[in-house]
Amino acid sequence: MLTFNDVLETTQMITHHNLDVRTITMGISLRDCGHPDVKVCADKIYDKITKKAEKLVQTGEDIESDLGVPIINKRISVTPISMVGESCDTNDYVPLAKALDKAAHEVGVNFIGGFSALVDKGYTKGDRNLIASIPEALATTEVVCSSVNVGSTKAGINMDAVAEMGRVVKETAEKTAANDAIGCAKLVVFCNAVNDNPFMAGAFHGVTEPESVVSVGVSGPGVVKHALEAVRGQDIGAVAEVIKRTAFKITRVGQLVAQEAAKRLNTQFGIIDLSLAPTPAVGDSVAHILEEIGLESCGGPGTTATLAMLNDAVKKGGLMASSYVGGLSGAFIPVSEDAGMIAAVERGSLCLEKLEAMTCVCSVGLDMIAIPGDTTAETIAAIIADESAIGMINNKTTAVRVIPVPGKGVGETVEFGGLLGHAPIMAVSRFKADTFIARGGRIPAPVRSLTN
């Protein structure tokens, strides 16, 4: 039973410490929208999304008003378009991306994800067509997000796809150069992508999901930071316990919102994603949590250990609060979206290599990192390969969302605005891996894949 103190504490979390529900995401199956004529297929996609999600935004706003819980984003994820478009007699899937964009604008959501392909073991015709269409699709739409899964623990890493995605990232940056390569902020390259992730830019509606589903991504770095202020000087066990208890409270708020949204939208409740998703707002930073635990600056010695403890405690607390935890569920470390991470880069304590080490113990990967515009496609591919290897070997989801900003170099800053924030351009190693990337083929699955 909720007590007055519970209600008061939750209210203070919302009003003073940036607690919010980061997103309500409706997943919609488009498996019945295929057609040989791409225009007919696009029309079917538009019609289905606008029908299924017609009341999504209004429902979110009503719940926000009724419960007093801020819901920052309302989003849609769909079946990977590489699968839907495979029935079309065309190699160009840009019309399908435009249908997604048009539908998203019609129903009023912030983003729509699922312009995606899953190629960890190889390509189909639809996969090839979709990947080739990504740069133009992201350059000619506003709220469409794209993702490509290039590896998994079960299958290994498709190095041909890794090399191709290096080129796709570069081309997307060039096509959106006038807006500081904003297209790359909507493109994620995964290893071990999950089917029920409500967060962009990597959300898609997996083929094992129902016809439609509602999932919620919670947040609350500011709440955790504030809670830790009460245990200054105490040992790490006390720190972990506070994080766990706070994560439990945050997750219960998300559970309430998710159940209410599913009921009002007459659809299935999917999962709660526990990820601590930061924002550029002051007081809403994962980096500041780590510094509250005892680091002089995020990125310095001790960062990986504190982040591992934070991630584990968040999961433990959240698992006790909901029976339907899924998605990515950890601590995000997107540079441009976290004021503390930005400050750490600017003061020199956080570099690309340290971020890579940190991704071994958290969600999700090298995220929202601006790099020099002259970084080669091969070097970007090698960064993707490294991050994919971490995911493959450790049986966890990892991802790369890097933004090579044309015309900008180390020391400069790029401004994306809104939740995407701003980012200092980070240095990339000058040593090349071109010969390695040119080999192609597939890195075999590790021994731990043999679990049947």
PDB file of N, CA and C in Angstrom, residues 361-398:
ATOM      1  N   VAL A 361      30.373  -2.760 -19.705  1.00  0.00           N
ATOM      2  CA  VAL A 361      29.626  -3.022 -18.477  1.00  0.00           C
ATOM      3  C   VAL A 361      28.307  -2.253 -18.404  1.00  0.00           C
ATOM      4  N   CYS A 362      27.862  -1.643 -19.508  1.00  0.00           N
ATOM      5  CA  CYS A 362      26.625  -0.857 -19.441  1.00  0.00           C
ATOM      6  C   CYS A 362      25.879  -0.967 -20.760  1.00  0.00           C
ATOM      7  N   SER A 363      24.772  -0.233 -20.834  1.00  0.00           N
ATOM      8  CA  SER A 363      24.020  -0.131 -22.087  1.00  0.00           C
ATOM      9  C   SER A 363      24.348   1.219 -22.706  1.00  0.00           C
ATOM     10  N   VAL A 364      24.523   1.350 -23.995  1.00  0.00           N
ATOM     11  CA  VAL A 364      24.501   0.250 -24.939  1.00  0.00           C
ATOM     12  C   VAL A 364      25.839   0.203 -25.652  1.00  0.00           C
ATOM     13  N   GLY A 365      26.402   1.370 -25.953  1.00  0.00           N
ATOM     14  CA  GLY A 365      27.640   1.360 -26.705  1.00  0.00           C
ATOM     15  C   GLY A 365      28.170   2.760 -26.901  1.00  0.00           C
ATOM     16  N   LEU A 366      28.907   2.940 -27.989  1.00  0.00           N
ATOM     17  CA  LEU A 366      29.453   4.243 -28.349  1.00  0.00           C
ATOM     18  C   LEU A 366      28.320   5.058 -28.960  1.00  0.00           C
ATOM     19  N   ASP A 367      27.749   5.949 -28.161  1.00  0.00           N
ATOM     20  CA  ASP A 367      26.466   6.546 -28.516  1.00  0.00           C
ATOM     21  C   ASP A 367      26.545   8.059 -28.596  1.00  0.00           C
ATOM     22  N   MET A 368      26.060   8.598 -29.708  1.00  0.00           N
ATOM     23  CA  MET A 368      25.996  10.042 -29.932  1.00  0.00           C
ATOM     24  C   MET A 368      27.366  10.695 -29.737  1.00  0.00           C
ATOM     25  N   ILE A 369      28.326  10.161 -30.453  1.00  0.00           N
ATOM     26  CA  ILE A 369      29.702  10.664 -30.381  1.00  0.00           C
ATOM     27  C   ILE A 369      30.035  11.352 -31.694  1.00  0.00           C
ATOM     28  N   ALA A 370      30.373  12.631 -31.616  1.00  0.00           N
ATOM     29  CA  ALA A 370      30.773  13.386 -32.802  1.00  0.00           C
ATOM     30  C   ALA A 370      32.274  13.211 -33.017  1.00  0.00           C
ATOM     31  N   ILE A 371      32.647  12.897 -34.247  1.00  0.00           N
ATOM     32  CA  ILE A 371      34.050  12.684 -34.597  1.00  0.00           C
ATOM     33  C   ILE A 371      34.402  13.550 -35.803  1.00  0.00           C
ATOM     34  N   PRO A 372      35.688  13.733 -36.080  1.00  0.00           N
ATOM     35  CA  PRO A 372      36.075  14.593 -37.207  1.00  0.00           C
ATOM     36  C   PRO A 372      35.460  14.140 -38.523  1.00  0.00           C
ATOM     37  N   GLY A 373      35.071  15.102 -39.330  1.00  0.00           N
ATOM     38  CA  GLY A 373      34.429  14.791 -40.599  1.00  0.00           C
ATOM     39  C   GLY A 373      35.302  14.062 -41.584  1.00  0.00           C
ATOM     40  N   ASP A 374      36.631  14.157 -41.413  1.00  0.00           N
ATOM     41  CA  ASP A 374      37.525  13.473 -42.351  1.00  0.00           C
ATOM     42  C   ASP A 374      37.871  12.054 -41.916  1.00  0.00           C
ATOM     43  N   THR A 375      37.206  11.548 -40.854  1.00  0.00           N
ATOM     44  CA  THR A 375      37.398  10.145 -40.461  1.00  0.00           C
ATOM     45  C   THR A 375      36.939   9.247 -41.602  1.00  0.00           C
ATOM     46  N   THR A 376      37.756   8.271 -41.976  1.00  0.00           N
ATOM     47  CA  THR A 376      37.446   7.450 -43.145  1.00  0.00           C
ATOM     48  C   THR A 376      36.372   6.417 -42.834  1.00  0.00           C
ATOM     49  N   ALA A 377      35.733   5.936 -43.896  1.00  0.00           N
ATOM     50  CA  ALA A 377      34.723   4.887 -43.751  1.00  0.00           C
ATOM     51  C   ALA A 377      35.328   3.633 -43.132  1.00  0.00           C
ATOM     52  N   GLU A 378      36.576   3.334 -43.496  1.00  0.00           N
ATOM     53  CA  GLU A 378      37.238   2.138 -42.957  1.00  0.00           C
ATOM     54  C   GLU A 378      37.473   2.262 -41.454  1.00  0.00           C
ATOM     55  N   THR A 379      37.855   3.446 -41.002  1.00  0.00           N
ATOM     56  CA  THR A 379      38.064   3.637 -39.567  1.00  0.00           C
ATOM     57  C   THR A 379      36.744   3.544 -38.806  1.00  0.00           C
ATOM     58  N   ILE A 380      35.680   4.113 -39.373  1.00  0.00           N
ATOM     59  CA  ILE A 380      34.355   3.986 -38.747  1.00  0.00           C
ATOM     60  C   ILE A 380      33.944   2.523 -38.679  1.00  0.00           C
ATOM     61  N   ALA A 381      34.206   1.779 -39.759  1.00  0.00           N
ATOM     62  CA  ALA A 381      33.888   0.347 -39.773  1.00  0.00           C
ATOM     63  C   ALA A 381      34.676  -0.397 -38.699  1.00  0.00           C
ATOM     64  N   ALA A 382      35.933  -0.022 -38.510  1.00  0.00           N
ATOM     65  CA  ALA A 382      36.758  -0.683 -37.495  1.00  0.00           C
ATOM     66  C   ALA A 382      36.230  -0.382 -36.087  1.00  0.00           C
ATOM     67  N   ILE A 383      35.749   0.840 -35.857  1.00  0.00           N
ATOM     68  CA  ILE A 383      35.125   1.179 -34.570  1.00  0.00           C
ATOM     69  C   ILE A 383      33.883   0.315 -34.355  1.00  0.00           C
ATOM     70  N   ILE A 384      33.082   0.153 -35.407  1.00  0.00           N
ATOM     71  CA  ILE A 384      31.889  -0.705 -35.334  1.00  0.00           C
ATOM     72  C   ILE A 384      32.291  -2.148 -35.019  1.00  0.00           C
ATOM     73  N   ALA A 385      33.352  -2.624 -35.665  1.00  0.00           N
ATOM     74  CA  ALA A 385      33.816  -3.998 -35.432  1.00  0.00           C
ATOM     75  C   ALA A 385      34.259  -4.202 -33.990  1.00  0.00           C
ATOM     76  N   ASP A 386      34.989  -3.243 -33.448  1.00  0.00           N
ATOM     77  CA  ASP A 386      35.450  -3.356 -32.060  1.00  0.00           C
ATOM     78  C   ASP A 386      34.266  -3.437 -31.097  1.00  0.00           C
ATOM     79  N   GLU A 387      33.303  -2.543 -31.278  1.00  0.00           N
ATOM     80  CA  GLU A 387      32.156  -2.519 -30.384  1.00  0.00           C
ATOM     81  C   GLU A 387      31.306  -3.783 -30.550  1.00  0.00           C
ATOM     82  N   SER A 388      31.183  -4.262 -31.773  1.00  0.00           N
ATOM     83  CA  SER A 388      30.434  -5.498 -32.023  1.00  0.00           C
ATOM     84  C   SER A 388      31.111  -6.685 -31.351  1.00  0.00           C
ATOM     85  N   ALA A 389      32.427  -6.684 -31.331  1.00  0.00           N
ATOM     86  CA  ALA A 389      33.169  -7.780 -30.693  1.00  0.00           C
ATOM     87  C   ALA A 389      32.891  -7.821 -29.193  1.00  0.00           C
ATOM     88  N   ILE A 390      32.792  -6.650 -28.574  1.00  0.00           N
ATOM     89  CA  ILE A 390      32.454  -6.600 -27.145  1.00  0.00           C
ATOM     90  C   ILE A 390      31.084  -7.234 -26.917  1.00  0.00           C
ATOM     91  N   GLY A 391      30.126  -6.904 -27.763  1.00  0.00           N
ATOM     92  CA  GLY A 391      28.800  -7.476 -27.625  1.00  0.00           C
ATOM     93  C   GLY A 391      28.776  -8.966 -27.877  1.00  0.00           C
ATOM     94  N   MET A 392      29.448  -9.394 -28.933  1.00  0.00           N
ATOM     95  CA  MET A 392      29.449 -10.810 -29.301  1.00  0.00           C
ATOM     96  C   MET A 392      30.075 -11.671 -28.206  1.00  0.00           C
ATOM     97  N   ILE A 393      31.230 -11.288 -27.724  1.00  0.00           N
ATOM     98  CA  ILE A 393      31.942 -12.102 -26.738  1.00  0.00           C
ATOM     99  C   ILE A 393      31.240 -12.106 -25.394  1.00  0.00           C
ATOM    100  N   ASN A 394      30.650 -10.970 -25.013  1.00  0.00           N
ATOM    101  CA  ASN A 394      30.037 -10.848 -23.699  1.00  0.00           C
ATOM    102  C   ASN A 394      28.535 -11.110 -23.698  1.00  0.00           C
ATOM    103  N   ASN A 395      27.996 -11.509 -24.848  1.00  0.00           N
ATOM    104  CA  ASN A 395      26.578 -11.848 -24.967  1.00  0.00           C
ATOM    105  C   ASN A 395      25.688 -10.702 -24.472  1.00  0.00           C
ATOM    106  N   LYS A 396      25.999  -9.487 -24.914  1.00  0.00           N
ATOM    107  CA  LYS A 396      25.231  -8.309 -24.536  1.00  0.00           C
ATOM    108  C   LYS A 396      25.005  -7.448 -25.772  1.00  0.00           C
ATOM    109  N   THR A 397      24.040  -6.566 -25.674  1.00  0.00           N
ATOM    110  CA  THR A 397      23.769  -5.659 -26.778  1.00  0.00           C
ATOM    111  C   THR A 397      24.771  -4.515 -26.761  1.00  0.00           C
ATOM    112  N   THR A 398      25.412  -4.288 -27.887  1.00  0.00           N
ATOM    113  CA  THR A 398      26.273  -3.117 -28.043  1.00  0.00           C
ATOM    114  C   THR A 398      25.891  -2.422 -29.341  1.00  0.00           C
TER     115      THR A 398
END
